[in-house]
XYZ file of C-alpha atoms in Angstrom:
679
model
C 16.428 -42.328 -0.941
C 18.884 -43.080 1.848
C 22.487 -43.991 1.218
C 23.863 -47.479 0.823
C 24.891 -49.802 -1.946
C 22.156 -49.641 -4.567
C 22.322 -53.336 -5.433
C 21.134 -54.365 -2.016
C 18.989 -51.402 -1.114
C 16.578 -50.936 -3.941
C 17.626 -53.540 -6.485
C 14.656 -52.961 -8.779
C 15.493 -54.786 -11.979
C 16.889 -58.044 -10.692
C 14.125 -58.335 -8.145
C 11.285 -57.891 -10.588
C 12.759 -59.961 -13.386
C 12.479 -63.388 -11.889
C 8.922 -63.115 -10.542
C 9.377 -65.296 -7.515
C 9.098 -64.919 -3.787
C 11.810 -67.511 -3.310
C 15.497 -67.454 -4.088
C 17.841 -70.413 -4.025
C 21.404 -70.075 -2.842
C 24.121 -72.039 -4.594
C 27.351 -73.477 -3.258
C 30.203 -70.945 -3.296
C 32.143 -70.375 -6.489
C 34.988 -72.556 -5.253
C 32.674 -75.581 -5.466
C 31.444 -74.833 -8.979
C 32.108 -77.358 -11.745
C 31.392 -77.276 -15.466
C 28.172 -79.208 -14.947
C 24.873 -77.557 -14.100
C 24.579 -76.587 -10.467
C 21.458 -77.460 -8.559
C 20.184 -74.681 -6.294
C 19.368 -75.331 -2.667
C 18.481 -73.480 0.555
C 15.436 -71.331 -0.281
C 15.668 -67.671 0.726
C 12.573 -65.435 0.688
C 12.382 -61.784 -0.323
C 12.007 -61.049 3.344
C 15.453 -62.578 3.834
C 16.796 -60.345 1.045
C 15.302 -57.357 2.846
C 16.977 -58.566 6.014
C 20.363 -58.453 4.287
C 19.607 -54.935 3.061
C 18.598 -53.704 6.499
C 21.523 -55.410 8.228
C 23.960 -53.596 5.941
C 21.956 -50.403 6.472
C 22.268 -50.709 10.248
C 25.981 -51.426 9.890
C 26.519 -48.317 7.771
C 24.319 -46.265 10.082
C 26.560 -47.208 13.013
C 29.560 -45.656 11.276
C 27.698 -42.573 10.035
C 27.269 -43.593 6.401
C 23.501 -44.128 6.218
C 20.226 -43.136 7.782
C 17.471 -45.482 8.887
C 14.631 -44.258 6.661
C 14.840 -45.907 3.261
C 12.627 -44.589 0.498
C 12.175 -47.951 -1.109
C 10.493 -49.814 -2.778
C 9.068 -48.215 -5.920
C 5.857 -50.156 -6.537
C 4.340 -48.134 -9.364
C 2.855 -50.135 -12.216
C 5.086 -50.364 -15.300
C 2.208 -49.177 -17.475
C 4.088 -47.949 -20.537
C 7.275 -49.470 -21.997
C 8.828 -46.030 -22.535
C 8.816 -45.011 -18.871
C 12.354 -44.197 -17.747
C 11.763 -45.343 -14.176
C 10.125 -48.637 -15.040
C 13.508 -50.176 -14.243
C 12.862 -49.489 -10.546
C 9.545 -51.301 -10.382
C 8.424 -54.932 -10.035
C 6.638 -54.805 -13.398
C 3.193 -54.389 -14.927
C 1.090 -56.752 -12.802
C -0.729 -55.452 -9.687
C -0.604 -58.779 -7.808
C 3.097 -59.260 -8.451
C 3.806 -55.684 -7.389
C 1.695 -56.160 -4.269
C 3.463 -59.362 -3.230
C 6.894 -57.929 -3.948
C 6.216 -54.697 -2.077
C 4.791 -56.232 1.093
C 7.424 -58.996 1.301
C 10.342 -56.662 0.709
C 9.019 -54.155 3.241
C 8.654 -56.833 5.900
C 12.215 -57.937 5.253
C 13.499 -54.386 5.625
C 11.519 -53.484 8.705
C 11.131 -56.568 10.888
C 13.591 -56.832 13.744
C 15.482 -59.976 14.635
C 14.005 -59.976 18.146
C 10.478 -60.115 16.732
C 9.295 -56.921 18.442
C 6.329 -55.828 16.262
C 6.378 -52.285 17.644
C 9.976 -51.578 16.621
C 11.610 -51.070 13.232
C 14.960 -52.258 11.960
C 14.755 -49.623 9.232
C 11.736 -47.660 8.005
C 10.698 -48.491 4.435
C 8.655 -46.239 2.150
C 6.321 -47.314 -0.646
C 6.363 -44.837 -3.512
C 5.163 -42.964 -5.606
C 1.505 -42.657 -4.644
C -0.283 -42.800 -7.055
C -0.790 -43.371 -10.806
C 2.741 -42.097 -11.324
C 4.456 -43.518 -14.399
C 5.463 -40.645 -16.657
C 8.608 -38.576 -16.193
C 9.319 -36.575 -19.322
C 7.802 -37.546 -22.649
C 7.532 -35.285 -25.683
C 7.278 -32.115 -23.643
C 5.001 -33.477 -20.907
C 6.789 -33.856 -17.582
C 5.836 -35.245 -14.199
C 5.695 -31.784 -12.622
C 2.831 -30.705 -14.875
C 1.123 -33.991 -15.759
C -2.492 -34.583 -14.770
C -3.108 -38.331 -14.800
C -6.743 -38.795 -15.784
C -7.650 -42.170 -14.298
C -10.994 -43.944 -14.147
C -12.221 -45.196 -10.793
C -12.076 -48.728 -12.197
C -8.431 -48.476 -13.278
C -7.479 -46.796 -10.036
C -8.898 -49.559 -7.880
C -7.860 -52.607 -9.897
C -4.474 -51.466 -11.228
C -2.814 -48.485 -9.561
C -3.911 -48.799 -5.924
C -3.502 -52.518 -5.062
C 0.305 -52.440 -4.578
C 0.038 -49.523 -2.155
C -2.850 -51.124 -0.298
C -0.857 -54.320 0.152
C 2.220 -52.379 1.181
C 0.308 -50.687 3.994
C -2.004 -53.500 5.102
C 0.130 -56.601 4.477
C 3.582 -55.054 4.781
C 2.795 -52.556 7.570
C 5.094 -50.086 5.850
C 6.297 -47.124 7.914
C 5.862 -44.537 5.178
C 4.126 -43.757 1.903
C 5.425 -41.105 -0.509
C 2.988 -39.017 -2.536
C 4.000 -38.163 -6.090
C 4.532 -35.051 -8.225
C 1.680 -35.579 -10.650
C -1.946 -34.669 -10.340
C -4.634 -37.339 -10.435
C -7.904 -36.162 -11.947
C -7.012 -32.524 -11.392
C -5.620 -32.675 -7.852
C -1.969 -32.942 -6.800
C -1.606 -36.231 -4.965
C 0.181 -34.443 -2.114
C -2.804 -32.114 -1.655
C -5.594 -34.653 -2.020
C -7.276 -35.431 1.321
C -9.286 -38.266 -0.210
C -6.156 -40.089 -1.380
C -4.042 -39.367 1.715
C -6.172 -39.005 4.860
C -9.141 -40.771 3.333
C -7.507 -43.852 1.838
C -4.001 -44.304 3.275
C -4.952 -43.428 6.857
C -8.708 -43.891 6.883
C -9.205 -47.077 4.864
C -5.781 -48.707 5.170
C -4.770 -47.452 8.653
C -1.167 -46.503 7.918
C 1.043 -46.870 10.981
C 3.630 -44.272 10.045
C 4.090 -41.023 8.149
C 3.215 -39.654 4.719
C 6.077 -37.880 2.952
C 6.139 -35.883 -0.268
C 8.448 -36.565 -3.136
C 11.192 -33.964 -3.034
C 9.814 -30.432 -3.403
C 6.367 -31.719 -4.423
C 4.577 -28.947 -2.528
C 6.711 -26.334 -4.239
C 5.862 -28.049 -7.526
C 2.106 -27.921 -7.096
C 2.343 -24.305 -5.952
C 4.691 -22.997 -8.648
C 4.509 -25.394 -11.584
C 0.856 -26.412 -11.301
C -0.462 -23.129 -9.835
C -2.758 -25.154 -7.623
C -2.774 -22.513 -4.880
C -2.346 -18.747 -5.001
C 0.125 -18.464 -2.117
C 2.842 -20.672 -0.615
C 1.010 -20.579 2.714
C -2.081 -22.028 1.071
C 0.060 -24.750 -0.465
C 1.604 -25.657 2.893
C -1.840 -25.778 4.489
C -3.320 -27.831 1.656
C -0.604 -30.475 2.001
C -0.858 -30.743 5.787
C -4.649 -30.816 5.774
C -4.572 -33.508 3.090
C -2.463 -35.704 5.367
C 1.177 -34.915 4.600
C 3.388 -35.310 7.677
C 6.784 -34.512 6.177
C 8.036 -32.905 3.021
C 11.300 -33.693 1.325
C 12.667 -30.180 0.985
C 12.340 -26.883 2.806
C 8.854 -25.739 1.784
C 6.976 -26.578 4.987
C 9.817 -25.254 7.105
C 9.589 -21.940 5.310
C 5.824 -21.471 5.070
C 3.984 -23.468 7.744
C 4.322 -20.884 10.518
C 2.777 -18.212 8.323
C 0.004 -20.636 7.335
C -0.834 -21.169 11.014
C -0.746 -17.457 11.787
C -2.962 -16.809 8.795
C -5.560 -19.249 10.074
C -5.120 -21.607 7.123
C -4.144 -24.610 9.244
C -4.378 -25.301 12.973
C -1.606 -26.120 15.414
C -3.469 -29.358 16.114
C -2.927 -30.444 12.506
C 0.782 -29.678 12.915
C 0.853 -31.685 16.135
C -0.579 -34.714 14.333
C 2.078 -34.523 11.613
C 4.901 -34.100 14.122
C 3.553 -36.996 16.179
C 3.521 -39.302 13.163
C 7.138 -38.436 12.406
C 8.346 -38.820 15.971
C 6.455 -42.090 16.399
C 8.507 -43.497 13.517
C 11.738 -42.250 15.103
C 10.715 -43.902 18.353
C 10.028 -47.203 16.584
C 13.521 -46.959 15.089
C 14.998 -46.587 18.585
C 16.228 -43.002 18.347
C 15.301 -42.331 21.988
C 16.349 -45.663 23.489
C 19.791 -44.601 24.683
C 23.253 -45.536 23.453
C 22.703 -47.388 20.130
C 26.003 -49.271 20.521
C 24.453 -51.133 23.447
C 21.253 -52.041 21.609
C 20.287 -54.930 19.333
C 22.256 -53.801 16.271
C 25.007 -51.928 18.057
C 27.755 -54.396 17.171
C 27.219 -54.161 13.405
C 29.877 -52.403 11.380
C 32.116 -52.652 8.298
C 32.612 -56.396 8.834
C 28.892 -56.889 8.101
C 28.939 -55.104 4.749
C 30.026 -56.863 1.564
C 30.275 -60.229 3.292
C 30.964 -63.240 1.115
C 27.412 -64.448 1.722
C 25.898 -61.133 0.668
C 27.995 -60.977 -2.473
C 26.934 -64.515 -3.376
C 23.330 -63.462 -2.809
C 23.848 -60.591 -5.261
C 25.123 -63.060 -7.839
C 22.276 -65.471 -7.164
C 19.707 -62.691 -7.467
C 21.205 -61.715 -10.814
C 21.118 -65.332 -12.015
C 17.481 -65.686 -11.126
C 16.671 -62.348 -12.744
C 18.002 -63.363 -16.162
C 15.279 -64.270 -18.670
C 15.985 -66.638 -21.549
C 13.667 -65.485 -24.339
C 14.909 -67.513 -27.297
C 17.046 -70.614 -27.504
C 17.476 -72.558 -30.715
C 18.345 -76.210 -30.222
C 22.107 -76.584 -29.908
C 22.729 -72.988 -28.905
C 22.748 -72.581 -25.120
C 24.279 -73.623 -22.892
C 27.690 -73.287 -24.494
C 30.297 -75.864 -23.561
C 33.301 -74.140 -21.955
C 35.522 -77.015 -23.096
C 34.360 -76.864 -26.730
C 34.647 -73.083 -27.153
C 38.219 -72.140 -28.022
C 37.497 -68.535 -29.013
C 34.465 -66.550 -27.899
C 33.781 -63.199 -29.565
C 32.322 -60.690 -27.105
C 30.891 -57.610 -28.812
C 28.746 -54.680 -27.748
C 28.668 -51.348 -25.920
C 27.461 -53.062 -22.708
C 29.926 -55.946 -22.859
C 32.478 -54.428 -20.504
C 30.434 -51.941 -18.478
C 30.404 -51.555 -14.725
C 28.155 -48.745 -13.494
C 25.538 -49.466 -16.155
C 24.835 -52.773 -14.422
C 23.667 -51.138 -11.196
C 21.035 -48.929 -12.815
C 19.786 -45.809 -11.042
C 19.749 -44.814 -7.378
C 23.045 -46.609 -7.278
C 25.495 -46.800 -4.415
C 29.049 -48.122 -4.198
C 29.211 -51.831 -5.017
C 31.555 -54.267 -3.293
C 33.173 -54.997 -6.642
C 32.163 -55.374 -10.276
C 32.262 -58.356 -12.586
C 31.549 -57.161 -16.126
C 30.028 -59.469 -18.737
C 33.409 -59.679 -20.468
C 35.151 -60.596 -17.218
C 32.510 -63.185 -16.396
C 32.796 -64.859 -19.792
C 36.591 -64.649 -19.880
C 36.776 -66.557 -16.601
C 35.646 -69.700 -18.468
C 36.955 -69.388 -22.050
C 39.362 -67.401 -24.198
C 37.690 -64.243 -25.489
C 38.244 -61.529 -28.043
C 36.457 -58.252 -27.381
C 35.190 -55.323 -29.415
C 32.800 -52.657 -28.084
C 31.215 -52.276 -31.520
C 29.958 -48.787 -30.601
C 31.511 -46.021 -28.547
C 28.427 -46.016 -26.279
C 24.875 -47.377 -26.219
C 23.630 -44.524 -28.394
C 25.686 -46.249 -31.106
C 25.864 -43.410 -33.571
C 28.454 -45.194 -35.710
C 28.844 -48.959 -35.340
C 32.148 -50.739 -36.029
C 30.404 -53.138 -38.370
C 33.355 -54.399 -40.398
C 35.606 -55.009 -37.407
C 32.776 -56.787 -35.588
C 32.025 -59.001 -38.593
C 35.660 -59.988 -38.882
C 35.809 -60.863 -35.189
C 32.643 -62.950 -35.271
C 33.551 -64.779 -38.474
C 36.556 -66.462 -36.835
C 34.979 -67.213 -33.452
C 33.394 -70.464 -32.270
C 30.507 -68.470 -30.808
C 29.553 -64.816 -30.397
C 27.969 -62.988 -27.478
C 26.529 -59.537 -28.237
C 25.803 -57.422 -25.152
C 23.569 -54.574 -26.250
C 20.738 -52.502 -24.773
C 20.498 -49.246 -22.859
C 21.814 -47.303 -19.882
C 20.798 -44.204 -17.929
C 21.478 -41.970 -20.938
C 18.590 -43.744 -22.694
C 16.114 -44.425 -19.865
C 16.191 -42.818 -16.436
C 14.374 -40.626 -13.974
C 13.254 -37.524 -15.912
C 14.044 -39.358 -19.175
C 11.357 -41.423 -20.902
C 12.046 -43.066 -24.227
C 10.399 -41.940 -27.431
C 10.765 -45.323 -29.132
C 11.426 -48.856 -27.917
C 13.946 -49.963 -30.524
C 17.566 -50.780 -29.785
C 19.329 -47.390 -29.792
C 21.148 -46.033 -32.835
C 22.884 -48.585 -35.044
C 22.698 -51.443 -32.559
C 20.256 -53.426 -34.700
C 22.492 -52.928 -37.748
C 25.490 -54.171 -35.786
C 23.684 -57.213 -34.381
C 22.322 -58.260 -37.768
C 25.664 -57.845 -39.531
C 27.517 -59.833 -36.870
C 24.889 -62.596 -36.918
C 25.125 -62.932 -40.688
C 28.932 -63.109 -40.559
C 29.217 -65.592 -37.708
C 29.743 -69.304 -38.083
C 28.717 -70.463 -34.607
C 25.931 -69.692 -32.154
C 25.043 -66.027 -31.689
C 23.750 -65.015 -28.262
C 22.096 -61.602 -27.973
C 22.147 -60.208 -24.431
C 19.862 -57.229 -23.782
C 20.827 -55.103 -20.782
C 18.008 -52.656 -20.111
C 15.307 -51.691 -17.673
C 12.455 -51.561 -20.178
C 11.456 -53.891 -22.965
C 12.818 -53.583 -26.490
C 11.334 -54.338 -29.879
C 13.782 -57.055 -30.903
C 11.455 -58.633 -33.452
C 14.313 -58.649 -35.938
C 16.351 -60.883 -33.631
C 13.452 -63.102 -32.625
C 12.803 -63.999 -36.275
C 16.455 -64.179 -37.400
C 17.575 -67.823 -37.404
C 21.219 -66.743 -37.241
C 20.568 -65.239 -33.794
C 20.231 -68.460 -31.857
C 19.559 -67.173 -28.332
C 18.259 -64.028 -26.648
C 18.733 -63.163 -22.971
C 17.277 -60.213 -21.095
C 19.347 -59.421 -18.012
C 17.809 -56.150 -16.788
C 20.392 -54.079 -14.953
C 21.803 -57.085 -13.106
C 23.887 -55.466 -10.380
C 27.518 -55.756 -9.355
C 27.769 -59.498 -10.102
C 25.854 -59.268 -13.366
C 28.737 -60.367 -15.566
C 29.361 -63.477 -13.501
C 25.657 -64.327 -13.552
C 25.448 -63.907 -17.335
C 28.372 -66.301 -17.734
C 26.775 -68.778 -15.321
C 23.705 -68.914 -17.577
C 25.550 -68.968 -20.895
C 27.884 -71.795 -19.880
C 25.220 -73.824 -18.134
C 26.536 -73.506 -14.607
C 23.003 -72.350 -13.797
C 19.670 -73.246 -15.370
C 17.749 -70.035 -16.232
C 14.375 -69.565 -14.575
C 13.570 -65.852 -14.942
C 10.274 -64.631 -16.374
C 9.409 -61.314 -17.954
C 7.625 -58.952 -15.555
C 6.271 -56.804 -18.377
C 5.068 -57.016 -21.968
C 7.526 -56.287 -24.780
C 5.599 -54.470 -27.502
C 6.448 -53.816 -31.152
C 7.473 -50.295 -32.068
C 4.107 -49.827 -33.769
C 2.517 -49.831 -30.301
C 4.582 -46.827 -29.242
C 3.797 -45.088 -32.512
C 0.103 -45.594 -31.900
C -0.357 -45.044 -28.164
C 0.377 -41.723 -26.435
C 2.138 -42.182 -23.123
C -0.241 -39.657 -21.550
C -3.279 -41.906 -22.009
C -3.702 -43.592 -18.618
C -6.515 -45.930 -19.627
C -5.688 -49.572 -19.043
C -8.672 -50.924 -20.945
C -9.035 -50.871 -24.737
C -11.522 -48.551 -26.381
C -12.908 -50.010 -29.635
C -14.564 -46.697 -30.512
C -11.225 -45.024 -31.217
C -8.929 -48.006 -31.724
C -7.093 -47.562 -28.437
C -5.562 -51.021 -27.766
C -5.265 -51.016 -23.970
C -2.224 -51.790 -21.846
C -0.387 -54.757 -20.322
C -1.111 -58.445 -20.750
C -4.320 -58.010 -18.726
C -6.050 -55.842 -21.339
C -3.936 -55.611 -24.504
C -4.766 -58.305 -27.058
C -2.609 -57.114 -29.936
C 0.735 -58.237 -31.300
C 3.612 -58.558 -28.844
C 7.296 -59.340 -29.150
C 7.233 -61.140 -25.805
C 4.621 -61.057 -23.066
C 4.390 -61.034 -19.299
C 5.595 -64.333 -17.847
C 7.645 -65.409 -20.864
C 10.903 -67.160 -20.087
C 12.602 -70.410 -21.061
C 14.663 -73.001 -19.208
C 17.208 -75.604 -20.213
C 14.605 -78.074 -18.929
C 11.002 -78.793 -19.919
C 8.184 -78.737 -17.363
C 4.679 -80.182 -17.525
C 1.572 -79.487 -15.450
C -1.149 -81.973 -14.586
C -4.276 -80.947 -12.700
C -4.980 -83.275 -9.779
C -7.637 -81.354 -7.839
C -9.986 -78.460 -8.550
C -13.754 -77.988 -8.356
C -15.877 -77.456 -11.432
C -18.647 -75.584 -9.626
C -18.716 -73.033 -6.826
C -22.069 -71.939 -5.401
C -22.322 -68.469 -3.909
C -24.741 -68.340 -0.963
C -27.121 -65.395 -1.041
C -30.079 -64.417 1.106
C -33.378 -65.856 -0.129
C -34.653 -62.359 -0.852
C -31.638 -61.421 -3.008
C -32.612 -59.742 -6.287
C -30.482 -62.135 -8.333
C -32.937 -64.947 -7.620
C -35.713 -63.079 -9.405
C -33.718 -61.405 -12.174
C -30.633 -62.337 -14.146
C -27.377 -60.997 -12.666
C -23.956 -60.836 -14.264
C -22.243 -60.407 -10.920
C -22.800 -60.056 -7.200
C -21.150 -57.753 -4.694
C -18.067 -59.393 -3.207
C -18.761 -58.412 0.382
C -17.874 -60.132 3.637
C -21.220 -61.876 3.968
C -21.224 -63.231 0.418
C -17.617 -64.346 0.484
C -17.454 -66.131 3.817
C -15.671 -69.492 3.492
C -15.636 -69.329 -0.311
C -12.258 -70.948 -0.888
C -10.957 -74.027 -2.639
C -7.690 -75.823 -3.237
C -6.238 -76.248 -6.706
C -3.540 -78.888 -6.843
C -1.173 -79.628 -9.695
C 1.503 -82.162 -10.421
C 4.506 -80.333 -11.862
C 7.194 -82.448 -13.498
C 10.639 -81.677 -14.886
C 10.828 -83.843 -18.004
C 14.269 -82.584 -18.986
C 17.764 -83.872 -18.324
C 18.735 -80.988 -16.075
C 17.546 -79.884 -12.663
C 16.084 -76.418 -12.511
C 13.632 -73.966 -11.002
C 10.239 -73.309 -12.497
C 7.680 -70.634 -11.718
C 4.137 -71.980 -11.765
C 1.668 -69.227 -12.701
C -2.043 -69.485 -12.009
C -4.067 -67.108 -14.180
C -7.805 -66.558 -14.386
C -9.943 -65.374 -17.290
C -13.239 -64.160 -15.823
C -16.547 -63.880 -17.670
C -16.732 -60.849 -19.956
C -18.486 -58.474 -17.554
C -17.576 -54.992 -16.239
C -14.743 -54.640 -18.793
C -12.869 -57.285 -16.809
C -9.274 -58.219 -17.664
C -8.915 -60.822 -20.377
C -6.582 -62.594 -17.960
C -5.100 -61.803 -14.566
C -2.597 -63.363 -12.209
C -4.083 -65.248 -9.259
C -0.921 -66.704 -7.745
C 2.551 -68.028 -8.445
C 5.041 -70.361 -6.851
C 8.614 -71.179 -7.736
C 9.685 -74.791 -7.333
C 12.977 -76.565 -7.850
C 12.880 -79.975 -9.489
C 15.666 -82.405 -10.263
C 15.630 -83.955 -13.726
C 12.760 -86.406 -14.279
C 11.146 -85.623 -10.940
C 7.890 -83.979 -9.970
C 6.017 -82.556 -7.018
C 2.633 -81.266 -5.985
C 1.931 -77.545 -6.078
C -1.078 -76.205 -4.188
C -2.877 -72.936 -4.694
C -5.447 -71.927 -2.103
C -7.924 -69.836 -4.058
C -10.126 -67.330 -2.273
C -13.060 -66.840 -4.627
C -13.784 -63.220 -3.765
C -10.189 -62.110 -3.285
C -8.635 -63.910 -6.226
C -11.414 -64.243 -8.819
C -13.360 -60.999 -8.295
C -13.263 -58.044 -10.662
C -13.627 -54.296 -10.145
C -16.689 -52.748 -11.739
C -16.940 -49.406 -13.504
C -17.536 -47.543 -10.230
C -14.680 -49.195 -8.364
C -16.833 -51.767 -6.576
C -15.598 -55.284 -6.022
C -17.795 -57.817 -7.824
C -17.811 -61.577 -8.236
C -18.647 -62.392 -11.824
C -21.156 -65.194 -12.326
C -20.545 -67.690 -15.083
C -17.573 -69.560 -16.495
C -14.103 -68.675 -15.203
C -11.119 -70.213 -16.979
C -8.127 -71.058 -14.805
C -4.805 -71.303 -16.669
C -1.510 -72.935 -15.732
C 0.761 -73.017 -18.760
C -1.187 -74.717 -21.546
C -3.518 -76.359 -19.023
C -7.011 -74.856 -18.762
C -9.758 -75.646 -16.249
C -13.341 -74.388 -16.395
C -14.832 -73.229 -13.104
C -18.499 -72.312 -12.977
C -19.490 -69.720 -10.359
C -23.245 -69.775 -9.690
C -25.758 -68.630 -7.098
């Protein structure tokens, strides 16, 4: 990926954690008081992308960045052990689709509105069914992802489809792995057939770095390097990251394996992208972004946006009455313990750049109250915890904050986890400190993936749990804002947190999303897995309470079919969701959402659907979501426009889009509404 500060460029964890297409900017820190702040001024993900691309253009002007950004990663976070899950929006295809297309538009769209030009060129990666790096001897360079047509079309492909069609992304990157026996970078059906043929990509297809070399040498997919070069180009690759095509394409042409015309097409796709970026428009200093420079990087507004993004990405998972928020005037001594309590680089995750500045969790907390600090472990591996010292510290404190979790030594590119427990003796340390403490105990988990923290969830002495992801340069300030009530938490989990028994039972190499009762395979993600969880997709608490009241929704939708349709003479479980069937099949669902608490706050309204049990359909899937801000004791209407075929359809066993007939259950929180779909 191109250079630039990682927090703004790829920002995977804080973006996916809060599950919202809207941010709210707060007043600057100088205006902050000890009371809860009420967010204002909504800012979309497209606006976040605009900040990223503005800084990119500024750094490009001084020779510190390119204009092709290999971001975002929109792979599905299928397995909790995946080391790169931290880069993704989470486990839900709709969420990943919305995130990808919005972020891409923000990166690429120019301020003058010219649709044919690019501010920067984004890249949606890694296409496709890529979510294993290195697990128990199986690595991404040798892995063949065996994926059913049904799982491919309803789970793995939707984010990429949205990225190309809705986001108009300039590039798609094919991955290292094989899918059903073919390297993705040598599969003409996946590249030329789908990305260009079905989705009409306006841009170039690039390999992950050295992918062609990988499928030639590591996968032995071709006998010669010339055959490998030809296979990639004929499949639809326009550019490879690395030197392979530069070394072997000429010989492939001379050997009659690939035509010059095919090379011309690839070169044209690359140069068309350069032209859209303005590489041939003359002196860049005299063009639209020519005046950008160092003054436009690390601005006060951008740094506040980083802090706000971190705030909104924090998920409150447990909060016993009387625990959070802590009163900064009542706390005289706060114990801060943990290997992630005073970290800097850990907060910015992977693919990191140089941040403007860091605020560690310890620094953020110490800005409001007196603190005493102990790392508790020498690092997150926590081979030998300082249990006695930590117990002594906590026993004399008014409250204790434990900042635990992982870092890139635990989960990273080329490093999948084997288990999903807190590393080493972290659990021992947390439990001992909780038992010794007299005041509230707040457990802060800093990680990209979920953790089995069942022990903390059920321990009454641990009064609150926060998941903060890898929260970026301002993460420590954001954590303090939540803990002291300067900000009302609104983040939601973007992925399921499983118990360790799930990892013991399920091999990471099994790509099937759906459960298989014949062998006890439990399935994956909230859409298909019905077993025990620690926390699930969408979980997240607030300092306020919110209620939902349905004010408008139909109970029956009739699907018009031709009089001769077979379903009139025989019983059908579903009908094909084609253009003719689906025309004008939409309805509005309206809800009254109320904040019944004493504090203003943001709330994400999720609309889920449980379709009839046909075609191995998901037990539940996300239809839409909207984040609203409500002052205390106020409410507002929220409207979802539901497209029957787009939002309520399912994918059948052959990959066809079907509209299930029968009773659909629409969920918003605890509210359920039955919708009958008939012919």
